[in-house]
Short mmCIF file of C-alpha atoms in Angstrom, two decimals:
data_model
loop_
_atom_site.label_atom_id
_atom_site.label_comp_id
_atom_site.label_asym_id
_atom_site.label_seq_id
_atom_site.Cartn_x
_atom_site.Cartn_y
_atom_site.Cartn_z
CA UNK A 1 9.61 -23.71 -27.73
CA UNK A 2 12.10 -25.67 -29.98
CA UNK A 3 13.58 -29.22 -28.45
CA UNK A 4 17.75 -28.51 -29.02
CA UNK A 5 18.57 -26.34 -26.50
CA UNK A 6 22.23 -25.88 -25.06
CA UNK A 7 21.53 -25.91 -21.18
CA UNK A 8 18.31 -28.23 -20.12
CA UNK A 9 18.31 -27.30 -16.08
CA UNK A 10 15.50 -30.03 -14.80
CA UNK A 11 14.33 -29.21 -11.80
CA UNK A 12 13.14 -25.39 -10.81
CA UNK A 13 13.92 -25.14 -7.56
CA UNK A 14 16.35 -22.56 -5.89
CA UNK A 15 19.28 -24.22 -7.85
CA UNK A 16 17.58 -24.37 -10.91
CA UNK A 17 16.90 -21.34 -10.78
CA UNK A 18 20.29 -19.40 -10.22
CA UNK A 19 21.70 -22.18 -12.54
CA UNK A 20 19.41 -21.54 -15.74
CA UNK A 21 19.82 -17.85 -14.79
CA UNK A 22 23.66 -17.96 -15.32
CA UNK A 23 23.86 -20.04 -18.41
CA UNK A 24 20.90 -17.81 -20.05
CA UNK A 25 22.91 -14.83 -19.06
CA UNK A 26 25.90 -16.22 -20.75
CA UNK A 27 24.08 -16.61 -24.09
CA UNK A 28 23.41 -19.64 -23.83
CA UNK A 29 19.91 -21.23 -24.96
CA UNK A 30 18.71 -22.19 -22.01
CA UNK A 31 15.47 -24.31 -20.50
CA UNK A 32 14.45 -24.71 -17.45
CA UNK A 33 11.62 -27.88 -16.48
CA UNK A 34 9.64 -28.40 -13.26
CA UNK A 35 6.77 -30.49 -12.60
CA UNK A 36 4.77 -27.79 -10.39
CA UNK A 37 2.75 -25.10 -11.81
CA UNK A 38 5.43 -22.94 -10.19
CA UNK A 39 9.03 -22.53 -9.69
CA UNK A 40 10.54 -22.27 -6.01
CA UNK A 41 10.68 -26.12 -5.41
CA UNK A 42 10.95 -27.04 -1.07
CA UNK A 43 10.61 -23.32 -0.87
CA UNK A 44 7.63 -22.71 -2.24
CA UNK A 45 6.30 -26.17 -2.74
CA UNK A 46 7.02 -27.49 1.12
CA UNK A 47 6.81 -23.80 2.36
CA UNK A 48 11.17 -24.43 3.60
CA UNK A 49 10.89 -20.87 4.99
CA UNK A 50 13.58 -18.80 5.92
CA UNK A 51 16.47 -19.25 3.88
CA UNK A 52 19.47 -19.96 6.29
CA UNK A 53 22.03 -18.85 6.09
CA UNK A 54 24.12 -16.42 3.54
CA UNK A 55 26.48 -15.88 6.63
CA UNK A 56 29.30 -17.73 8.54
CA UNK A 57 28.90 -17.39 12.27
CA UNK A 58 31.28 -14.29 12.43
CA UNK A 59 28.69 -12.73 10.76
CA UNK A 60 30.73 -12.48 7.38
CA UNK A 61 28.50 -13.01 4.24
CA UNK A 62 29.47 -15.42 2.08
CA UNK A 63 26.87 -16.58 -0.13
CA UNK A 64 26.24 -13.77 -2.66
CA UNK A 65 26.21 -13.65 -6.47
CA UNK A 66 22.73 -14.49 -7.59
CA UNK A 67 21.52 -15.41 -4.78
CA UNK A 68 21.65 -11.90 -3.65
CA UNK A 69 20.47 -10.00 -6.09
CA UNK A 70 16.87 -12.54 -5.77
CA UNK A 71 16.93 -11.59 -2.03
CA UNK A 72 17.90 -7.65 -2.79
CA UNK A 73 15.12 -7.68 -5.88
CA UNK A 74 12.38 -9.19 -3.41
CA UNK A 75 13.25 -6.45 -0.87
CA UNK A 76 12.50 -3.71 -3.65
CA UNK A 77 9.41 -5.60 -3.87
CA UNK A 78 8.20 -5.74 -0.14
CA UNK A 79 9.06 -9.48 -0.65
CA UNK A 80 11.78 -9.58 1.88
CA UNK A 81 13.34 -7.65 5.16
CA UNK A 82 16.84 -8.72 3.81
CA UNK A 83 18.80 -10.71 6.26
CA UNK A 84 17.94 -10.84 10.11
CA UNK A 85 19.62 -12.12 13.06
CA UNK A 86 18.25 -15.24 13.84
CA UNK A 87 17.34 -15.29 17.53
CA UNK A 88 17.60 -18.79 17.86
CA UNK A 89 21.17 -18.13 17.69
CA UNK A 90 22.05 -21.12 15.76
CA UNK A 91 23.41 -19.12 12.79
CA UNK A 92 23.36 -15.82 12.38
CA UNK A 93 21.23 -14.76 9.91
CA UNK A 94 17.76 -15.56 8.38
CA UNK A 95 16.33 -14.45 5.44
CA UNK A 96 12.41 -14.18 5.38
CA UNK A 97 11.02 -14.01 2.07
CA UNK A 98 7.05 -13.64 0.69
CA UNK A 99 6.98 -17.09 -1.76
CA UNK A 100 4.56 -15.97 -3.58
CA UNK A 101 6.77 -12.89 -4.75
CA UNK A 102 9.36 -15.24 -5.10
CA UNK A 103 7.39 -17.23 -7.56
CA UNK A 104 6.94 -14.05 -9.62
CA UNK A 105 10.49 -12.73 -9.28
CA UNK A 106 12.10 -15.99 -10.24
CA UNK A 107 9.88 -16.64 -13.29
CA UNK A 108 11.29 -12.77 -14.56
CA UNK A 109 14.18 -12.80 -13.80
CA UNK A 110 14.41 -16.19 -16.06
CA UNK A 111 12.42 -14.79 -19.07
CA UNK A 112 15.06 -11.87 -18.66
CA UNK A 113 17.94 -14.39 -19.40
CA UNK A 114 15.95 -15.24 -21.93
CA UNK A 115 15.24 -18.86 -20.15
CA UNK A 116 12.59 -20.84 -21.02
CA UNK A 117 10.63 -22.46 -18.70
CA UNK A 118 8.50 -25.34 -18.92
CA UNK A 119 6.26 -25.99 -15.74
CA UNK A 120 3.78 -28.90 -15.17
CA UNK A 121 6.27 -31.24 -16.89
CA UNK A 122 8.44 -34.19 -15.43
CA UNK A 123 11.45 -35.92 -16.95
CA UNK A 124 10.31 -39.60 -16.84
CA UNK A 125 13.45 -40.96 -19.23
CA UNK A 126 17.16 -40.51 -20.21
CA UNK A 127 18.55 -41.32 -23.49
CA UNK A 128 22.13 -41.93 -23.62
CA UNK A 129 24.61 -42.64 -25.96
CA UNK A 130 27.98 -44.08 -23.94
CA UNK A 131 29.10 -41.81 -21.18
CA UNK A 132 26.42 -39.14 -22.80
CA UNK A 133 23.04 -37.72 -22.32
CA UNK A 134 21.36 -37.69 -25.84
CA UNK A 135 18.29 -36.26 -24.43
CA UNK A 136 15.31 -36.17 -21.82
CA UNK A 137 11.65 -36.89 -22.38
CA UNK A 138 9.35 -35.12 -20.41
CA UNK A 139 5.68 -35.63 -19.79
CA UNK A 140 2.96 -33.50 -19.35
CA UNK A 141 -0.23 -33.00 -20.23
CA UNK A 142 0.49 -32.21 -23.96
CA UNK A 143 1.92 -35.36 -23.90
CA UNK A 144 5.36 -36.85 -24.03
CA UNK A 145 8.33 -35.13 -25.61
CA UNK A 146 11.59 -35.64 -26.48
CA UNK A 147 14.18 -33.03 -25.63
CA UNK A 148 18.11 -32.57 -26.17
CA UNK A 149 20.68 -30.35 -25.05
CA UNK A 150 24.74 -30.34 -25.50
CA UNK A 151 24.97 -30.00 -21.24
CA UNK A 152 21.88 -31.11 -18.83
CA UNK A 153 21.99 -29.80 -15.35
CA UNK A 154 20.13 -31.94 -12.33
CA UNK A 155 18.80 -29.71 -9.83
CA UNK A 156 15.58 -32.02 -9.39
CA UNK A 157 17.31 -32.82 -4.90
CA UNK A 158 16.61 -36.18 -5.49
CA UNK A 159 19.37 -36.86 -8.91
CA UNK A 160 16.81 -38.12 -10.89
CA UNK A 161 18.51 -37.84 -14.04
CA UNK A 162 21.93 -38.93 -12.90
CA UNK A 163 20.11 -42.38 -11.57
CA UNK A 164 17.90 -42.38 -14.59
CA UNK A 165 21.01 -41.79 -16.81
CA UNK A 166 23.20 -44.23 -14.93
CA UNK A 167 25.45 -41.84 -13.10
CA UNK A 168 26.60 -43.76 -9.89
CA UNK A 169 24.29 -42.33 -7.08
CA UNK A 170 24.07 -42.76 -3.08
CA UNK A 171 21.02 -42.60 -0.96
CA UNK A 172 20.68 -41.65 2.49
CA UNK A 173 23.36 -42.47 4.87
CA UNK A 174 26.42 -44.85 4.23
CA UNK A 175 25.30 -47.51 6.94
CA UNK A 176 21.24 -48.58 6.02
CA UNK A 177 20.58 -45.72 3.67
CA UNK A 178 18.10 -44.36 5.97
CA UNK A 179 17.32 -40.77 4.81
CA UNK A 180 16.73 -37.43 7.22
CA UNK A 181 12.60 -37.59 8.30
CA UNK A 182 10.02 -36.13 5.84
CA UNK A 183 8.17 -32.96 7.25
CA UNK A 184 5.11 -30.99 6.64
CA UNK A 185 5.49 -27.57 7.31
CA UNK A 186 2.93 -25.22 7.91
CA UNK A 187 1.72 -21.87 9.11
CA UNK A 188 -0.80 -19.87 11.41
CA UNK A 189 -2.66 -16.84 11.11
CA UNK A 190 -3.08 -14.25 14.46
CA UNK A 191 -0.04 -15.54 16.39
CA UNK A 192 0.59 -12.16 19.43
CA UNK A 193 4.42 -12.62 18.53
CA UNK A 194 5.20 -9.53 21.34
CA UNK A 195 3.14 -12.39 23.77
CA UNK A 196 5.94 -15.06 22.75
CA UNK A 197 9.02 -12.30 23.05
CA UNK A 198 7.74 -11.86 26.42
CA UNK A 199 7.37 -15.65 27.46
CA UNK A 200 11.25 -16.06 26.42
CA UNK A 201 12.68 -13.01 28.35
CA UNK A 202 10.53 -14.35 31.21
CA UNK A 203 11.83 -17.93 31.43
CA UNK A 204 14.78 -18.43 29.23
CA UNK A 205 15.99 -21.82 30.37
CA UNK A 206 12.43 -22.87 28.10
CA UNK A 207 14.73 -22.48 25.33
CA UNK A 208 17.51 -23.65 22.66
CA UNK A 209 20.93 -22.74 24.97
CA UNK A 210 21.99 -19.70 22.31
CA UNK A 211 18.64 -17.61 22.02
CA UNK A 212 19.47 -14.21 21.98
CA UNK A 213 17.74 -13.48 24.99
CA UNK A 214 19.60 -10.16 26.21
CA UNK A 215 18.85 -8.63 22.71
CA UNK A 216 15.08 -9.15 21.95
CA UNK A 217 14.29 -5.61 22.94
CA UNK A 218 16.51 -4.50 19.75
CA UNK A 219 16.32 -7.52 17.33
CA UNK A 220 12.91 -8.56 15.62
CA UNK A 221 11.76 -11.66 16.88
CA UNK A 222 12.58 -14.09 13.64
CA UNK A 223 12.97 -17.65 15.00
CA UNK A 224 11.83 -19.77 18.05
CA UNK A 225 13.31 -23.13 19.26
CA UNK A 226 12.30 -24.33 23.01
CA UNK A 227 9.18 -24.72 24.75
CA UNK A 228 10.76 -27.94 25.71
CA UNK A 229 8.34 -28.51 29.40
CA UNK A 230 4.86 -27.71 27.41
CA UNK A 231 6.22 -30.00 24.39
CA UNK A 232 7.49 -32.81 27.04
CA UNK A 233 4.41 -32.51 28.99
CA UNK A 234 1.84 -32.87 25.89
CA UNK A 235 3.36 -36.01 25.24
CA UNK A 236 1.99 -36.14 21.58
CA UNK A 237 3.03 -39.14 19.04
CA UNK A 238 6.15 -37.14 16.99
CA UNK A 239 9.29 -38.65 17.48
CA UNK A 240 10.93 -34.76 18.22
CA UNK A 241 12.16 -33.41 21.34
CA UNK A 242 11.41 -28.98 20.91
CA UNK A 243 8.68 -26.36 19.24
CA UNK A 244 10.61 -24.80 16.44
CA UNK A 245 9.03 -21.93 14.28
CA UNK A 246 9.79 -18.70 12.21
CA UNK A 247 8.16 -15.61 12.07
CA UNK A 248 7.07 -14.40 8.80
CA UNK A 249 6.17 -13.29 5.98
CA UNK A 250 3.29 -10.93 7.70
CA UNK A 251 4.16 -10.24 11.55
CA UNK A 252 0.98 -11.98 13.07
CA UNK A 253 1.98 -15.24 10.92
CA UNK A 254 4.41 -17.88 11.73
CA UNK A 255 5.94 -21.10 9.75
CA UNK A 256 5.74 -24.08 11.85
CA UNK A 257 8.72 -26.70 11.40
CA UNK A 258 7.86 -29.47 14.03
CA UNK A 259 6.28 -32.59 12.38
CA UNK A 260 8.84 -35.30 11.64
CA UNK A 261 7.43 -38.38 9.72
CA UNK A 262 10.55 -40.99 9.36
CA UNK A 263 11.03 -44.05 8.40
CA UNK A 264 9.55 -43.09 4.20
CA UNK A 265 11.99 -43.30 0.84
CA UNK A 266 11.03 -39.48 -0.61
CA UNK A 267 11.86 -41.47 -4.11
CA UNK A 268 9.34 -44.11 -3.40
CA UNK A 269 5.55 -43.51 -4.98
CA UNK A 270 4.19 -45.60 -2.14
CA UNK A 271 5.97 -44.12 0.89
CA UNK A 272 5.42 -40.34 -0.36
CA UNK A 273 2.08 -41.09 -0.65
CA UNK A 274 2.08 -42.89 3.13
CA UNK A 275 4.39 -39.62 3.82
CA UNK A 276 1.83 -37.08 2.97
CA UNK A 277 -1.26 -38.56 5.31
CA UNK A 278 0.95 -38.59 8.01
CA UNK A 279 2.52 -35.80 8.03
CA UNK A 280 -0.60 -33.52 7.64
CA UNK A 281 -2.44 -35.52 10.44
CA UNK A 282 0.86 -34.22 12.78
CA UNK A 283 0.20 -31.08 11.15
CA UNK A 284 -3.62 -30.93 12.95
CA UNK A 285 -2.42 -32.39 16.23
CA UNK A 286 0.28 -29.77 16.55
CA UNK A 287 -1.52 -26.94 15.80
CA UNK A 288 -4.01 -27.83 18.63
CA UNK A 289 -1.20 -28.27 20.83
CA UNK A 290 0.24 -25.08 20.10
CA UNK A 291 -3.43 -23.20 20.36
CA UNK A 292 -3.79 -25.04 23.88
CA UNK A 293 -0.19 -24.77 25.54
CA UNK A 294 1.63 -21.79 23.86
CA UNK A 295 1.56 -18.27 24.50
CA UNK A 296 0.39 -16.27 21.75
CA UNK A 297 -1.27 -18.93 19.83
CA UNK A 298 -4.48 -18.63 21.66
CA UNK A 299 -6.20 -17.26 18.85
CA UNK A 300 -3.98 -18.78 16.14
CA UNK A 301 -5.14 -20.79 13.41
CA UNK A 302 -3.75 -22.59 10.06
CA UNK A 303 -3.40 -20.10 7.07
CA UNK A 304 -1.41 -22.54 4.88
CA UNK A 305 0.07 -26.16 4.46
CA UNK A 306 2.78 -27.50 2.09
CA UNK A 307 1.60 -28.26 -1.51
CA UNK A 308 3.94 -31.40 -0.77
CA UNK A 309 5.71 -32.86 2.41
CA UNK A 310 8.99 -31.61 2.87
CA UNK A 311 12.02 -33.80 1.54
CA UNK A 312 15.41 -33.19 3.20
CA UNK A 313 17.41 -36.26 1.50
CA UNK A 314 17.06 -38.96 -1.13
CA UNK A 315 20.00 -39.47 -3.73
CA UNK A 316 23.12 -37.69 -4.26
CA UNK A 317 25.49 -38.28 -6.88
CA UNK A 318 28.88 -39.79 -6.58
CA UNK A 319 31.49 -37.01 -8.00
CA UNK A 320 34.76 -36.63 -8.61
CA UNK A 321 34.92 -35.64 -4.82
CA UNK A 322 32.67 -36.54 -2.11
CA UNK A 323 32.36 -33.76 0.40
CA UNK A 324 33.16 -35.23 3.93
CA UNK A 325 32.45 -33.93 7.71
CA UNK A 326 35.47 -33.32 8.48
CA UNK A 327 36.07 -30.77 5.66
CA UNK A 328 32.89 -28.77 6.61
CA UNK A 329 33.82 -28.80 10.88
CA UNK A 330 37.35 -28.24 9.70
CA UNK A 331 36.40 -25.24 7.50
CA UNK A 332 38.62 -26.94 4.77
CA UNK A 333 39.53 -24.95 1.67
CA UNK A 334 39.64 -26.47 -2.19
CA UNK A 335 41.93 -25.01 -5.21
CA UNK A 336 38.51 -25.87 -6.97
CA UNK A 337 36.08 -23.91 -4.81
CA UNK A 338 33.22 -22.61 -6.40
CA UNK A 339 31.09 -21.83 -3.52
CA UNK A 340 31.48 -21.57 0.40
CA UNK A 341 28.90 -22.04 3.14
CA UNK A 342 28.84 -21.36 7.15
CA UNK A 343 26.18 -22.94 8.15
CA UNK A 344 26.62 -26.21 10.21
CA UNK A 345 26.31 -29.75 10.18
CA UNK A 346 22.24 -30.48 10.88
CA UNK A 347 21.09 -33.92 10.90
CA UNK A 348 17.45 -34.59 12.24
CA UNK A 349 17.94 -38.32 12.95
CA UNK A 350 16.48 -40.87 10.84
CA UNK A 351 14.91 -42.75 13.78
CA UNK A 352 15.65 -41.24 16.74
CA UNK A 353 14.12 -37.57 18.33
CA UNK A 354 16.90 -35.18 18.30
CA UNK A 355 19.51 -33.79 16.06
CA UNK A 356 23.02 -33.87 14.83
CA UNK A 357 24.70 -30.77 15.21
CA UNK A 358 28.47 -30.14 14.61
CA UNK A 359 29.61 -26.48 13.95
CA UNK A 360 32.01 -25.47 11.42
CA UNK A 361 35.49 -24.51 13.09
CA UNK A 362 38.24 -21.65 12.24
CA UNK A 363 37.00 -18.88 9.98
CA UNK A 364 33.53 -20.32 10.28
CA UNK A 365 33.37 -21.16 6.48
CA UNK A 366 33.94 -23.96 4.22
CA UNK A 367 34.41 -24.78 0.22
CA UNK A 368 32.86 -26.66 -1.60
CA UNK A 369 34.41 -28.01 -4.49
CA UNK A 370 33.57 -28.11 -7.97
CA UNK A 371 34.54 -31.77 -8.19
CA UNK A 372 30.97 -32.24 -5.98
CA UNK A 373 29.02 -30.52 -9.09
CA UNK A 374 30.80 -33.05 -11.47
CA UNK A 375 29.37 -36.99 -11.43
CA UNK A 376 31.28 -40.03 -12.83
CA UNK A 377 30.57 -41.74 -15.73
CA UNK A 378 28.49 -39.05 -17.45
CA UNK A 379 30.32 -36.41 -19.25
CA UNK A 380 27.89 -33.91 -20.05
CA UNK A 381 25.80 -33.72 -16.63
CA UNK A 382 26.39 -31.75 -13.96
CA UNK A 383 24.59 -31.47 -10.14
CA UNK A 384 23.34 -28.45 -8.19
CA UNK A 385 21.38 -28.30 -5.25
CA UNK A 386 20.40 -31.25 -2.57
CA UNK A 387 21.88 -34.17 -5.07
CA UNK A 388 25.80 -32.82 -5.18
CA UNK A 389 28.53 -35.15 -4.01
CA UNK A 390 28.19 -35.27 -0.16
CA UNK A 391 28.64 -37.76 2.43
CA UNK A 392 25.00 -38.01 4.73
CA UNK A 393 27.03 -35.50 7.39
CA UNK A 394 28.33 -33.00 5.06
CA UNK A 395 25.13 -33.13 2.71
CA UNK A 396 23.36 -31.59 6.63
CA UNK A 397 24.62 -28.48 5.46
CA UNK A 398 24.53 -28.20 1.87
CA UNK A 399 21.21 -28.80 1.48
CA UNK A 400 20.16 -25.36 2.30
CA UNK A 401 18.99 -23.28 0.06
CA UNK A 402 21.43 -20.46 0.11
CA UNK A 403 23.79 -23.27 -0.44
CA UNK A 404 21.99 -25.03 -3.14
CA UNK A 405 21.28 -21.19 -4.76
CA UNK A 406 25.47 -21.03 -5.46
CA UNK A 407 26.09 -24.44 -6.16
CA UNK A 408 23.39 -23.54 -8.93
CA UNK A 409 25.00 -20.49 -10.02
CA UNK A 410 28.03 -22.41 -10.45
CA UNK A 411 26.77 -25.32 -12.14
CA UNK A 412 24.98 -22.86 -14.99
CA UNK A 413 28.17 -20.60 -15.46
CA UNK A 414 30.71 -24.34 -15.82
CA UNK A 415 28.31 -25.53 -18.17
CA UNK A 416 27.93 -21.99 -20.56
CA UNK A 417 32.06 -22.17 -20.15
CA UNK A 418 31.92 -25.99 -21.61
CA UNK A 419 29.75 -25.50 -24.40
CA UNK A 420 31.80 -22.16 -25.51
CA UNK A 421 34.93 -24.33 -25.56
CA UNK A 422 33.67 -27.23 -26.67
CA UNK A 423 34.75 -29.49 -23.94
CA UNK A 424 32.80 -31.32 -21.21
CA UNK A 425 32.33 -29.53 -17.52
CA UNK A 426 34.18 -31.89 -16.38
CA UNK A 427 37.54 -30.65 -18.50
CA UNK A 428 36.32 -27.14 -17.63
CA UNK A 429 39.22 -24.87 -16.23
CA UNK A 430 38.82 -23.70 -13.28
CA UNK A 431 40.83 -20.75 -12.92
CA UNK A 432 38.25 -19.27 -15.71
CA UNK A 433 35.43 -20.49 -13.83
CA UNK A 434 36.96 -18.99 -10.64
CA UNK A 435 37.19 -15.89 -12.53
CA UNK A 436 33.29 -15.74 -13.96
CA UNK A 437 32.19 -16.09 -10.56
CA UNK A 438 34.22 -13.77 -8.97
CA UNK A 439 33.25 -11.46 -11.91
CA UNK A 440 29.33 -11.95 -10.87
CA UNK A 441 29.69 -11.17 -7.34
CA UNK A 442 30.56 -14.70 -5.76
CA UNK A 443 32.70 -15.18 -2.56
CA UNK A 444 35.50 -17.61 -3.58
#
């Protein structure tokens, strides 16, 4: 491994990914750094499981590019059923995947961009020299080193090289910067999922208002949101209001997604650490709750928790736009879109039990612009993933990982396009950027 690189994608996560797949497959000499012994990042590492949603609500699809050639590969590899209806009916597709397939299938598909990738390391420092990045040292346990590249993509979620390199940055939302809750996400072994299909067609008024009830003799049961008199009556300490889980990856197993630990900075040592005890004592309390009051769970027990607690929002950058509410509910289009998402607005409250939920209007879709991807004050930087330029409602919606997948894609084709003309992404065109994506199978 040599320390001049063209692309240096920190961060190897779903946007990482797709992003240091582009620019390697545009020649570029490309590395890609993540502090886990793995790539994946909230997917693999906090077990985020299914990835929702490639689809607008009219049941168009448009997330695809990258993104779906990773869920088409895993399917060839038994990793994936593709995308499913999601029978919560609050989008309309899921997209189950096996992680640790996706751990494999990410790492070759890198190495066959010719990527390299450098796990169990963590950028600790930014060098700059005026508005650029000079380079990035990164510890591990050969030590510190010093690293430089002509463009540096963050896809770390929590723009820790845009705050470390003194791009403005934003945390949380606009009024306290409080920050969506922390959660620990597990699963369970044994679950009778035909026991739980039955329980919903039997009393349907248990559960979340658009549960395709009528269809669960047809659809495979993928998603569950309700049980709202067992979970009211059990009373338990966990400031939520419903059961929510997802079938999958084996059909006896499900992914739990019901602790909520608030009131924790996920870029704070002290409160992750705080973060972590508390969400995996939720973790034991609701798994006992689910064994004692849930159908099908009677002879259910953990299989897996999160390597780490599950962080939904930290920093974002400030870019050369800010992506608002009322462009996602108004499905507003950009001249400078680079990548479109339909799934809605999705705020679990900082404080309080419920959620936030505003749906996107029209065609069901909206841009995002490739001003969000571009931060101020840096010139050779670029965003992807969790940390692009969002208010707290609109950042509800892109930080899902389909969405975070194409902002990635996009992030590693503007910066190949900036170093072949010698400008900075910012100065990219984006007609040719347009066109490159549209070439590899985006939806513009």
């Amino acid at each position: 491994m040599t320390t001049m690189y063209d692309v240096i994608v920190i961060g190897g996560g779903p946007a990482g990914i797709n992003a240091a797949i582009a620019a390697g497959r545009q020649q570029m000499k490309t590395l890609i750094i993540e502090r886990y012994g793995f790539l994946g990042g909230m997917s693999t590492a906090a077990l985020v499981y299914p990835w929702m949603t490639f689809h607008n609500s009219q049941g168009d699809q448009v997330i695809k590019g990258i993104a779906q050639e990773i869920v088409e590969r895993l399917m060839e590899h038994g990793g994936s059923p593709g995308h499913l209806r999601d029978t919560i009916g609050f989008v309309y597709s899921v997209t189950p995947y096996h992680p640790e397939i996706y751990k494999v299938l990410a790492f070759e598909m890198l190495r066959e961009a010719n990527v390299d990738v450098l796990l169990h390391s963590y950028v600790d420092e930014v060098e700059t020299d005026g508005d650029r990045i000079q380079s990035v040292s990164v510890t591990g346990k050969s030590g510190r080193r010093k690293l430089t590249a002509k463009v540096f993509i963050d896809s770390s979620g929590d723009a820790d090289v845009a705050y470390l390199a003194g791009a403005p940055t934003v945390k949380g939302r606009e009024s306290d910067n409080r920050t969506q809750p922390l959660t620990m996400k597990f699963r369970m072994r044994s679950v009778d999922t035909e026991k739980i299909k039955a329980y919903i067609k039997a009393h349907p008024e248990h559960f979340y208002e658009k549960t395709l009830v009528d269809r669960l003799d047809e659809l495979p049961l993928t998603a569950v949101q309700g049980f709202y008199p067992q979970w009211e009556a059990a009373n338990l300490p966990i400031n939520r209001d419903q059961v929510l889980f997802f079938i999958g990856p084996e059909k006896d197993e499900v992914l739990v997604n019901m602790s909520r630990v608030q009131g924790y900075d996920g870029t704070k040592t002290e409160d992750l650490t705080l973060g972590e005890y508390e969400g995996r004592k939720q973790v034991l309390m609701i798994a006992e709750f689910l064994q004692k009051h849930i159908p099908g769970f009677e002879q259910a027990s953990i299989s897996n928790v999160g390597t780490q607690i599950g962080i939904r929002e930290t920093r974002r950058i400030i870019g050369q736009y800010t992506l608002t509410k009322d462009d996602v509910v108004h499905a507003r289009k950009f001249d400078d879109v680079i990548a479109k998402s339909g799934y809605p607005i999705d705020i679990h409250d900082p404080t309080k039990k419920g959620l936030q939920v505003a749906f996107v209007s029209g065609d069901g879709t909206f841009d995002i612009p490739y001003r969000c991807l571009v931060p101020q004050k840096i010139s050779n930087l670029l965003a992807a993933g969790r940390c692009i330029s969002t208010t707290h409602e609109a950042f509800a919606t892109t930080r899902l990982t389909p969405s975070a997948m194409a902002t990635g894609q996009a992030a590693g084709t503007a910066a190949a396009l900036a170093i072949r003309e010698g400008i900075s992404p910012g100065e990219v065109n984006i007609n040719v950027l347009q066109d490159q994506l549209r070439k590899d199978n985006v939806v513009l």
